[in-house]
Amino acid sequence: MADPMRIRAQAAGDKTTVRVLMSHEMETGQRKDGAGKVIPAWFIQQVTAKHNNKPVLTAQWGPSVSKNPFLQFTIKGAKAGDKVAVTWVDNRGETRTDEATVS
């Protein structure tokens, strides 16, 4: 299982800024190892975010996204104490979901 995501959600007025740091190798499938063999592709394909269990963001990613990707987005109407959950699914079928409370 992948390492947990670091999620920060901070409210300012009627907007909440969410910052997510994901731990993932994000291999493109084009690099070679020391022996000259191609390293298989392994990357996040889909990212979804939910605010109090309602979808607020869906993103389709590919192999060109960097290792340990960072994502930032804004939610309108979130307030302190609300929950924000972020889920990713990679091309191997692995998935990770983590949650943060808006401060």
GROMACS .gro file of C-alpha atoms in nm:
model
  103
    1MET     CA    1   0.000   0.000   0.000
    2ALA     CA    2   0.120   0.348  -0.082
    3ASP     CA    3   0.223   0.602   0.179
    4PRO     CA    4  -0.051   0.837   0.302
    5MET     CA    5  -0.121   1.160   0.119
    6ARG     CA    6  -0.053   1.485   0.300
    7ILE     CA    7  -0.372   1.690   0.275
    8ARG     CA    8  -0.422   2.043   0.407
    9ALA     CA    9  -0.755   2.224   0.377
   10GLN     CA   10  -0.771   2.585   0.498
   11ALA     CA   11  -1.082   2.802   0.487
   12ALA     CA   12  -1.064   3.174   0.414
   13GLY     CA   13  -1.402   3.340   0.384
   14ASP     CA   14  -1.632   3.132   0.162
   15LYS     CA   15  -1.341   2.958  -0.014
   16THR     CA   16  -1.125   2.669   0.104
   17THR     CA   17  -0.785   2.595  -0.045
   18VAL     CA   18  -0.696   2.226  -0.053
   19ARG     CA   19  -0.334   2.117  -0.099
   20VAL     CA   20  -0.247   1.752  -0.156
   21LEU     CA   21   0.097   1.589  -0.174
   22MET     CA   22   0.070   1.231  -0.305
   23SER     CA   23   0.340   0.970  -0.260
   24HIS     CA   24   0.373   0.774  -0.586
   25GLU     CA   25   0.664   0.673  -0.811
   26MET     CA   26   0.490   0.777  -1.137
   27GLU     CA   27   0.699   0.576  -1.387
   28THR     CA   28   0.640   0.661  -1.754
   29GLY     CA   29   0.739   0.323  -1.897
   30GLN     CA   30   1.015   0.486  -2.103
   31ARG     CA   31   1.309   0.480  -1.859
   32LYS     CA   32   1.557   0.194  -1.835
   33ASP     CA   33   1.717   0.045  -1.527
   34GLY     CA   34   2.089  -0.017  -1.476
   35ALA     CA   35   2.070  -0.343  -1.675
   36GLY     CA   36   1.906  -0.171  -1.973
   37LYS     CA   37   1.559  -0.317  -1.916
   38VAL     CA   38   1.258  -0.090  -1.953
   39ILE     CA   39   1.095   0.002  -1.621
   40PRO     CA   40   0.721  -0.075  -1.658
   41ALA     CA   41   0.474   0.214  -1.657
   42TRP     CA   42   0.317   0.284  -1.319
   43PHE     CA   43   0.126   0.607  -1.277
   44ILE     CA   44  -0.188   0.759  -1.127
   45GLN     CA   45  -0.473   0.757  -1.378
   46GLN     CA   46  -0.761   0.915  -1.187
   47VAL     CA   47  -0.788   1.154  -0.894
   48THR     CA   48  -1.118   1.243  -0.726
   49ALA     CA   49  -1.191   1.479  -0.439
   50LYS     CA   50  -1.505   1.491  -0.227
   51HIS     CA   51  -1.630   1.757   0.012
   52ASN     CA   52  -1.860   1.603   0.276
   53ASN     CA   53  -1.898   1.300   0.045
   54LYS     CA   54  -2.003   1.510  -0.259
   55PRO     CA   55  -1.766   1.503  -0.562
   56VAL     CA   56  -1.595   1.837  -0.626
   57LEU     CA   57  -1.307   1.736  -0.854
   58THR     CA   58  -1.225   1.459  -1.099
   59ALA     CA   59  -0.897   1.453  -1.291
   60GLN     CA   60  -0.760   1.210  -1.551
   61TRP     CA   61  -0.380   1.186  -1.536
   62GLY     CA   62  -0.120   1.012  -1.746
   63PRO     CA   63   0.248   0.915  -1.738
   64SER     CA   64   0.375   1.272  -1.784
   65VAL     CA   65   0.286   1.377  -1.426
   66SER     CA   66   0.592   1.402  -1.198
   67LYS     CA   67   0.690   1.171  -0.914
   68ASN     CA   68   0.511   1.249  -0.584
   69PRO     CA   69   0.260   1.486  -0.748
   70PHE     CA   70   0.125   1.798  -0.580
   71LEU     CA   71  -0.234   1.911  -0.640
   72GLN     CA   72  -0.402   2.233  -0.525
   73PHE     CA   73  -0.764   2.336  -0.578
   74THR     CA   74  -1.028   2.562  -0.424
   75ILE     CA   75  -1.374   2.468  -0.293
   76LYS     CA   76  -1.652   2.721  -0.245
   77GLY     CA   77  -1.877   2.688   0.056
   78ALA     CA   78  -1.661   2.463   0.274
   79LYS     CA   79  -1.627   2.565   0.637
   80ALA     CA   80  -1.417   2.463   0.937
   81GLY     CA   81  -1.494   2.108   1.049
   82ASP     CA   82  -1.602   1.984   0.702
   83LYS     CA   83  -1.432   1.675   0.559
   84VAL     CA   84  -1.234   1.666   0.234
   85ALA     CA   85  -1.138   1.323   0.094
   86VAL     CA   86  -0.899   1.261  -0.195
   87THR     CA   87  -0.873   0.929  -0.381
   88TRP     CA   88  -0.636   0.817  -0.655
   89VAL     CA   89  -0.633   0.503  -0.873
   90ASP     CA   90  -0.324   0.398  -1.068
   91ASN     CA   91  -0.280   0.188  -1.383
   92ARG     CA   92  -0.208  -0.124  -1.173
   93GLY     CA   93  -0.544  -0.094  -1.000
   94GLU     CA   94  -0.398   0.022  -0.670
   95THR     CA   95  -0.596   0.289  -0.489
   96ARG     CA   96  -0.547   0.522  -0.197
   97THR     CA   97  -0.795   0.743  -0.010
   98ASP     CA   98  -0.709   0.993   0.260
   99GLU     CA   99  -0.916   1.255   0.439
  100ALA     CA  100  -0.858   1.590   0.606
  101THR     CA  101  -1.071   1.825   0.813
  102VAL     CA  102  -1.106   2.186   0.699
  103SER     CA  103  -0.941   2.426   0.946
   0.00000   0.00000   0.00000
